[in-house]
CSV table of C-alpha atoms in Angstrom, one decimal:
chain,number,residue,atom,x,y,z
X,1,THR,CA,8.2,-5.5,30.5
X,2,ALA,CA,8.7,-7.8,27.4
X,3,TYR,CA,6.0,-7.8,24.5
X,4,ILE,CA,5.5,-10.6,22.1
X,5,PRO,CA,5.1,-9.1,18.4
X,6,VAL,CA,1.3,-9.1,16.7
X,7,SER,CA,0.9,-9.1,13.7
X,8,LEU,CA,-3.3,-8.0,14.0
X,9,PHE,CA,-4.6,-8.7,10.8
X,10,PRO,CA,-7.9,-10.1,10.6
X,11,GLU,CA,-7.4,-7.8,7.4
X,12,ILE,CA,-8.3,-8.6,3.6
X,13,THR,CA,-7.2,-6.4,1.0
X,14,ILE,CA,-8.8,-5.9,-2.2
X,15,LYS,CA,-7.3,-4.2,-5.0
X,16,HIS,CA,-10.7,-3.8,-6.8
X,17,GLU,CA,-10.8,-0.6,-7.8
X,18,THR,CA,-7.4,0.0,-9.8
X,19,GLU,CA,-8.4,2.1,-11.9
X,20,LYS,CA,-9.4,4.4,-10.3
X,21,GLY,CA,-6.2,4.1,-7.8
X,22,MET,CA,-8.2,3.1,-4.9
X,23,ILE,CA,-8.3,-0.4,-2.5
X,24,SER,CA,-10.4,-1.5,0.2
X,25,GLY,CA,-10.1,-2.9,3.1
X,26,TYR,CA,-12.3,-5.4,4.5
X,27,VAL,CA,-11.1,-5.9,8.9
X,28,ASN,CA,-13.5,-7.5,11.1
X,29,PHE,CA,-12.9,-5.9,14.8
X,30,SER,CA,-15.9,-8.9,15.5
X,31,LYS,CA,-18.2,-6.6,13.5
X,32,MET,CA,-16.8,-5.9,9.8
X,33,PHE,CA,-15.3,-2.7,8.9
X,34,LYS,CA,-14.3,-1.3,5.3
X,35,TYR,CA,-12.4,1.2,4.5
X,36,THR,CA,-11.5,2.9,1.0
X,37,GLU,CA,-7.7,4.2,0.1
X,38,PRO,CA,-5.5,5.8,-2.4
X,39,ILE,CA,-3.2,3.4,-3.7
X,40,ALA,CA,0.5,4.0,-2.8
X,41,GLU,CA,3.2,4.6,-5.0
X,42,LYS,CA,6.4,2.5,-3.7
X,43,ASN,CA,9.2,3.8,-5.4
X,44,TRP,CA,10.5,0.6,-6.5
X,45,THR,CA,14.6,0.1,-6.9
X,46,LEU,CA,15.1,-2.7,-8.7
X,47,LEU,CA,18.2,-4.8,-7.2
X,48,GLU,CA,20.3,-7.4,-9.0
X,49,GLY,CA,20.1,-10.3,-8.5
X,50,ASP,CA,17.2,-13.3,-9.7
X,51,THR,CA,15.6,-16.3,-8.1
X,52,VAL,CA,12.9,-19.2,-9.3
X,53,ILE,CA,9.5,-19.8,-7.4
X,54,MET,CA,7.6,-22.2,-8.0
X,55,GLY,CA,9.0,-22.8,-11.3
X,56,TYR,CA,8.7,-18.8,-12.0
X,57,ARG,CA,12.0,-16.6,-12.7
X,58,CYS,CA,12.2,-14.2,-10.5
X,59,HIS,CA,14.1,-10.6,-10.2
X,60,LYS,CA,14.5,-8.2,-6.6
X,61,ALA,CA,13.6,-4.9,-5.6
X,62,MET,CA,13.1,-2.5,-3.2
X,63,CYS,CA,11.0,-0.6,-1.7
X,64,THR,CA,10.1,1.9,2.3
X,65,HIS,CA,6.4,1.8,2.1
X,66,ARG,CA,5.0,3.9,5.3
X,67,LYS,CA,8.3,3.5,6.9
X,68,ARG,CA,8.7,-0.3,6.7
X,69,THR,CA,11.8,-1.6,4.1
X,70,TRP,CA,10.3,-4.5,1.8
X,71,THR,CA,12.4,-6.7,-0.5
X,72,VAL,CA,10.0,-9.0,-2.4
X,73,TRP,CA,10.7,-11.1,-5.6
X,74,TYR,CA,8.6,-11.1,-8.5
X,75,THR,CA,8.1,-12.2,-11.5
X,76,PRO,CA,6.9,-10.5,-15.7
X,77,GLU,CA,6.2,-14.6,-16.1
X,78,ILE,CA,2.7,-13.1,-14.3
X,79,PRO,CA,2.0,-9.8,-16.1
X,80,ILE,CA,0.0,-8.5,-13.4
X,81,SER,CA,1.5,-5.4,-11.3
X,82,GLU,CA,-0.4,-6.5,-8.0
X,83,GLY,CA,1.5,-8.8,-4.6
X,84,PRO,CA,0.5,-9.6,-1.2
X,85,TRP,CA,-0.9,-6.5,1.3
X,86,LYS,CA,-0.6,-3.3,-0.3
X,87,LEU,CA,2.6,-4.3,-2.0
X,88,ASP,CA,3.2,-3.5,-5.9
X,89,GLY,CA,3.2,-1.4,-8.3
X,90,LEU,CA,5.9,-4.3,-10.2
X,91,PRO,CA,6.5,-5.2,-13.6
X,92,GLY,CA,5.1,-9.0,-12.7
X,93,MET,CA,3.8,-10.0,-9.4
X,94,ILE,CA,5.1,-10.3,-6.1
X,95,LEU,CA,5.9,-13.6,-5.3
X,96,TYR,CA,7.9,-13.2,-2.0
X,97,ALA,CA,8.6,-10.2,0.2
X,98,ILE,CA,9.6,-9.3,3.2
X,99,ASP,CA,10.2,-6.6,5.7
X,100,SER,CA,13.8,-6.0,6.8
X,101,LYS,CA,13.3,-6.1,10.3
X,102,LYS,CA,11.9,-10.0,9.4
X,103,GLN,CA,8.7,-9.6,11.2
X,104,PHE,CA,6.9,-10.0,8.3
X,105,LYS,CA,7.2,-12.6,5.3
X,106,PHE,CA,4.8,-13.3,3.0
X,107,ASP,CA,5.1,-16.5,1.3
X,108,CYS,CA,3.8,-17.6,-2.5
X,109,PHE,CA,3.3,-21.6,-2.2
X,110,ALA,CA,0.4,-22.1,-5.0
X,111,ALA,CA,-1.2,-20.2,-7.9
X,112,ASP,CA,-4.9,-20.5,-8.9
X,113,HIS,CA,-4.6,-20.2,-12.7
X,114,ASN,CA,-8.9,-19.4,-13.1
X,115,VAL,CA,-9.0,-16.3,-12.0
X,116,ASN,CA,-12.9,-15.7,-13.7
X,117,LYS,CA,-13.9,-16.8,-10.4
X,118,PRO,CA,-16.0,-13.6,-8.7
X,119,LEU,CA,-15.1,-12.2,-4.9
X,120,TYR,CA,-17.2,-12.5,-2.1
X,121,ASN,CA,-19.5,-8.8,-1.9
X,122,TYR,CA,-17.2,-8.0,1.8
X,123,ASN,CA,-19.6,-4.9,1.5
X,124,THR,CA,-22.9,-5.9,2.2
X,125,LYS,CA,-23.0,-5.5,5.9
X,126,CYS,CA,-19.6,-3.5,6.6
X,127,ILE,CA,-19.6,0.1,8.5
X,128,SER,CA,-18.0,2.2,7.2
X,129,ILE,CA,-13.8,3.9,8.4
X,130,THR,CA,-11.2,5.6,7.6
X,131,PRO,CA,-7.3,3.7,8.1
X,132,LYS,CA,-6.6,5.8,10.1
X,133,ARG,CA,-9.7,4.5,12.5
X,134,VAL,CA,-8.6,1.1,11.7
X,135,GLN,CA,-4.6,2.1,12.8
X,136,GLU,CA,-6.0,3.7,16.2
X,137,LEU,CA,-8.2,0.3,17.4
X,138,ARG,CA,-4.9,-1.5,16.0
X,139,ILE,CA,-3.3,0.3,19.2
X,140,LEU,CA,-6.0,0.4,21.6
X,141,SER,CA,-6.5,-3.3,21.4
X,142,GLU,CA,-3.1,-4.5,22.3
X,143,GLU,CA,-2.9,-0.9,24.8
X,144,ASN,CA,-6.4,-0.8,26.7
X,145,TYR,CA,-8.2,-4.1,25.3
X,146,GLU,CA,-11.1,-2.9,27.5
X,147,ALA,CA,-11.6,0.5,25.3
X,148,TYR,CA,-11.0,-1.1,22.0
X,149,LYS,CA,-14.3,-3.4,23.0
X,150,LYS,CA,-15.8,0.0,24.6
X,151,ALA,CA,-15.1,1.9,21.6
X,152,ILE,CA,-15.9,-0.7,19.1
X,153,GLY,CA,-19.5,-1.5,20.9
X,154,PHE,CA,-18.9,-4.3,23.0
X,155,ARG,CA,-18.5,-4.3,27.2
X,156,THR,CA,-16.2,-6.5,28.7
X,157,ASN,CA,-15.7,-6.9,31.9
X,158,SER,CA,-12.4,-7.2,33.7
X,159,ALA,CA,-12.0,-10.8,34.0
X,160,THR,CA,-11.3,-10.7,30.2
X,161,ALA,CA,-8.5,-7.9,30.4
X,162,SER,CA,-6.1,-8.9,32.7
X,163,ASN,CA,-6.1,-12.4,31.1
X,164,ARG,CA,-4.8,-10.8,27.6
X,165,GLY,CA,-1.0,-11.3,27.3
X,166,LYS,CA,1.4,-8.2,26.6
X,167,SER,CA,1.6,-7.4,22.9
X,168,LYS,CA,2.4,-4.8,20.6
X,169,ALA,CA,1.1,-3.9,17.0
X,170,CYS,CA,4.2,-4.2,14.5
X,171,LEU,CA,2.3,-3.5,11.1
X,172,ILE,CA,1.5,0.1,12.2
X,173,GLU,CA,1.1,2.0,9.0
X,174,THR,CA,1.5,6.2,9.2
X,175,TYR,CA,-1.0,8.5,8.6
X,176,GLU,CA,-1.0,11.9,7.8
């Protein structure tokens, strides 16, 4: 059976507690769930090479994070150690990231210099969940849609489940 890779990315990651070394993820599984986890150490390797992205001079780096190897371009001209998804830890903002399998690519196409705007508060109606359970539900949603809907508290009929195409979750993280 051929599978279509699916990112299963109905998720917003907010690194709002970096001073405590924590991030929160907000996931919409037909209901809003929230998990909190420690920010993982990335062990970046700085590589030869530079380029320009959106007028910023960028440097190349690589790391393996949760069994996926990432090559990124970051700029010290934006001195914030941040990036897309859960990528961070370099001496500047990550503006481009791609995994070695070329299944995922993050490309910065705009920068907002007015960073004092408040973020939307997702905490109001969230159900607490662990990152590992989020991962299990992502996999279950692709392997057995009826069981997934039951696990999150929704009833389905067999027609709904049988009309889904074959897909396989591909941004799988390792949780101990």
